[in-house]
Tab-separated table of C-alpha atoms in Angstrom:
chain	number	residue	atom	x	y	z
U	1	UNK	CA	-0.036	-0.159	-0.251
U	2	UNK	CA	1.343	2.992	-0.650
U	3	UNK	CA	0.595	7.172	-0.293
U	4	UNK	CA	2.027	10.152	-2.159
U	5	UNK	CA	2.287	13.184	0.008
U	6	UNK	CA	4.037	16.951	-0.412
U	7	UNK	CA	6.861	18.278	1.429
U	8	UNK	CA	7.328	21.864	1.443
U	9	UNK	CA	10.732	23.438	2.174
U	10	UNK	CA	9.678	26.853	2.950
U	11	UNK	CA	12.986	28.931	4.676
U	12	UNK	CA	16.290	26.621	4.901
U	13	UNK	CA	20.336	29.343	4.721
U	14	UNK	CA	22.140	28.276	1.677
U	15	UNK	CA	24.751	25.717	3.887
U	16	UNK	CA	21.362	23.433	4.570
U	17	UNK	CA	20.153	22.883	0.778
U	18	UNK	CA	22.039	19.331	0.829
U	19	UNK	CA	22.050	19.108	3.344
U	20	UNK	CA	17.637	18.208	3.463
U	21	UNK	CA	18.152	17.265	0.102
U	22	UNK	CA	20.941	14.376	1.913
U	23	UNK	CA	18.751	13.369	4.778
U	24	UNK	CA	15.355	13.920	1.753
U	25	UNK	CA	17.632	11.376	0.021
U	26	UNK	CA	17.946	8.707	2.693
U	27	UNK	CA	14.069	8.640	3.752
U	28	UNK	CA	12.938	7.628	0.618
U	29	UNK	CA	16.240	6.307	-1.009
U	30	UNK	CA	16.792	7.588	-3.805
U	31	UNK	CA	18.799	11.006	-4.973
U	32	UNK	CA	17.309	13.751	-4.713
U	33	UNK	CA	18.180	17.239	-5.807
U	34	UNK	CA	15.604	19.537	-5.111
U	35	UNK	CA	14.546	22.598	-7.024
U	36	UNK	CA	15.930	25.638	-4.813
U	37	UNK	CA	14.468	28.939	-5.419
U	38	UNK	CA	14.574	32.730	-3.120
U	39	UNK	CA	12.499	32.734	-0.515
U	40	UNK	CA	10.839	37.129	-0.303
U	41	UNK	CA	9.548	35.953	2.922
U	42	UNK	CA	13.206	35.546	5.110
U	43	UNK	CA	15.926	37.175	2.482
U	44	UNK	CA	18.381	34.612	2.439
U	45	UNK	CA	16.513	32.003	2.814
U	46	UNK	CA	15.676	29.513	-0.091
U	47	UNK	CA	12.251	27.431	-0.384
U	48	UNK	CA	11.456	24.116	-3.005
U	49	UNK	CA	9.058	21.460	-3.258
U	50	UNK	CA	7.929	18.300	-4.209
U	51	UNK	CA	5.237	15.690	-4.509
U	52	UNK	CA	6.853	12.189	-3.195
U	53	UNK	CA	4.969	8.490	-3.351
U	54	UNK	CA	5.437	5.499	0.055
U	55	UNK	CA	3.975	3.529	1.907
U	56	UNK	CA	2.678	5.054	4.698
U	57	UNK	CA	4.683	6.837	6.978
U	58	UNK	CA	7.230	8.839	5.280
U	59	UNK	CA	5.465	11.131	5.982
U	60	UNK	CA	6.992	10.736	9.755
U	61	UNK	CA	10.498	10.011	8.417
U	62	UNK	CA	10.721	13.564	6.398
U	63	UNK	CA	10.152	15.030	9.301
U	64	UNK	CA	11.509	13.681	11.352
U	65	UNK	CA	15.042	13.754	9.057
U	66	UNK	CA	14.502	17.720	9.613
U	67	UNK	CA	13.372	17.930	12.744
U	68	UNK	CA	16.496	18.594	13.980
U	69	UNK	CA	18.488	21.627	12.132
U	70	UNK	CA	16.803	24.410	13.897
U	71	UNK	CA	16.785	26.801	10.783
U	72	UNK	CA	14.272	25.676	9.106
U	73	UNK	CA	10.889	26.337	8.594
U	74	UNK	CA	8.835	22.755	6.631
U	75	UNK	CA	5.996	21.582	6.224
U	76	UNK	CA	4.963	17.417	5.502
U	77	UNK	CA	1.416	16.159	4.892
U	78	UNK	CA	0.414	12.681	3.404
U	79	UNK	CA	-2.764	11.648	1.820
U	80	UNK	CA	-4.925	9.309	3.509
U	81	UNK	CA	-5.185	5.257	2.340
U	82	UNK	CA	-6.759	2.520	2.871
U	83	UNK	CA	-4.408	2.018	6.093
U	84	UNK	CA	-3.559	5.176	6.795
U	85	UNK	CA	-4.516	7.941	8.135
U	86	UNK	CA	-3.394	12.091	6.215
U	87	UNK	CA	-0.603	13.360	8.121
U	88	UNK	CA	0.397	16.619	8.665
U	89	UNK	CA	3.921	17.881	10.732
U	90	UNK	CA	4.336	21.263	10.454
U	91	UNK	CA	8.294	22.703	12.452
U	92	UNK	CA	9.144	26.708	12.622
U	93	UNK	CA	12.300	27.304	14.572
U	94	UNK	CA	10.854	29.153	17.192
U	95	UNK	CA	8.225	26.884	17.694
U	96	UNK	CA	9.356	22.759	16.927
U	97	UNK	CA	7.242	21.197	14.790
U	98	UNK	CA	2.754	20.115	14.880
U	99	UNK	CA	1.261	16.694	14.341
U	100	UNK	CA	-1.986	16.410	12.884
U	101	UNK	CA	-3.804	12.742	11.548
U	102	UNK	CA	-6.556	14.564	9.125
U	103	UNK	CA	-8.900	13.209	7.776
U	104	UNK	CA	-9.762	12.320	3.378
U	105	UNK	CA	-10.504	15.953	3.344
U	106	UNK	CA	-7.622	17.603	4.586
U	107	UNK	CA	-9.761	18.028	8.369
U	108	UNK	CA	-7.801	17.363	11.324
U	109	UNK	CA	-9.281	14.446	13.398
U	110	UNK	CA	-8.638	15.492	17.606
U	111	UNK	CA	-8.057	11.974	19.541
U	112	UNK	CA	-10.038	11.920	22.145
U	113	UNK	CA	-6.996	12.587	24.847
U	114	UNK	CA	-5.728	15.469	23.272
U	115	UNK	CA	-8.511	16.842	23.608
U	116	UNK	CA	-10.294	16.112	27.443
U	117	UNK	CA	-6.440	16.729	28.767
U	118	UNK	CA	-7.335	20.476	27.244
U	119	UNK	CA	-10.884	20.597	28.961
U	120	UNK	CA	-9.231	19.345	31.951
U	121	UNK	CA	-5.435	22.276	31.890
U	122	UNK	CA	-8.809	24.891	30.659
U	123	UNK	CA	-11.036	23.256	33.951
U	124	UNK	CA	-7.707	23.909	36.479
U	125	UNK	CA	-7.466	27.646	34.864
U	126	UNK	CA	-3.883	26.695	34.087
U	127	UNK	CA	-5.435	27.842	30.525
U	128	UNK	CA	-8.181	28.978	29.038
U	129	UNK	CA	-9.713	26.200	26.366
U	130	UNK	CA	-9.918	28.482	22.886
U	131	UNK	CA	-6.081	28.571	23.688
U	132	UNK	CA	-5.941	24.984	23.563
U	133	UNK	CA	-8.270	24.129	21.112
U	134	UNK	CA	-6.107	26.858	18.575
U	135	UNK	CA	-2.706	24.605	19.232
U	136	UNK	CA	-4.906	21.169	19.065
U	137	UNK	CA	-5.917	22.473	15.205
U	138	UNK	CA	-2.043	23.551	14.708
U	139	UNK	CA	-2.707	27.766	14.647
U	140	UNK	CA	0.243	28.818	15.867
U	141	UNK	CA	2.252	26.822	12.420
U	142	UNK	CA	-0.469	28.224	11.260
U	143	UNK	CA	-0.195	31.991	11.295
U	144	UNK	CA	4.189	31.550	11.719
U	145	UNK	CA	4.336	29.720	8.271
U	146	UNK	CA	1.640	31.916	6.214
U	147	UNK	CA	4.239	34.109	5.486
U	148	UNK	CA	6.119	31.807	3.999
U	149	UNK	CA	3.039	29.888	2.759
U	150	UNK	CA	2.444	32.614	0.343
U	151	UNK	CA	5.650	33.827	-1.073
U	152	UNK	CA	6.590	29.942	-2.905
U	153	UNK	CA	3.040	30.163	-4.587
U	154	UNK	CA	3.751	29.301	-7.730
U	155	UNK	CA	6.400	27.374	-6.729
U	156	UNK	CA	7.260	24.204	-9.454
U	157	UNK	CA	6.742	21.315	-8.049
U	158	UNK	CA	8.556	17.837	-8.600
U	159	UNK	CA	7.336	14.236	-7.629
U	160	UNK	CA	9.129	11.901	-6.785
U	161	UNK	CA	9.165	8.344	-6.236
U	162	UNK	CA	10.131	6.184	-3.217
U	163	UNK	CA	11.834	2.359	-3.987
U	164	UNK	CA	8.904	0.830	-2.417
């Protein structure tokens, strides 16, 4: 069974670009050469995106391979398939990494234990419920990444396939 998804590298310093390619190649099992373009939302950085196809769990492996670089902003998505829900990973230097399970229409599916924990924190007065729900939906990551997403409109997309 395979799924497909997209890796969006929203911003990376030029020195990090070849390392991103090597990390992605290590996950996909094929040579990777991304088409890097300047990122106008953060002068001096570069962006790239490409579509991939592989086994369920590939998005998680890609996010794990990239999460260690503090200066990198990226997102990885995976479509749902017959054996797995979809996924979305978002990462920023300031916020770290966000993970969400997504349904067949792209909606974020929040597990009930995470909702219960948010309710309990709000009931204890540790936080506001609205703020907890925003975190569960990834709003802080969306807010930070939106200027980088917008700046990437019209960027080329390349398809890469994982050796299965």
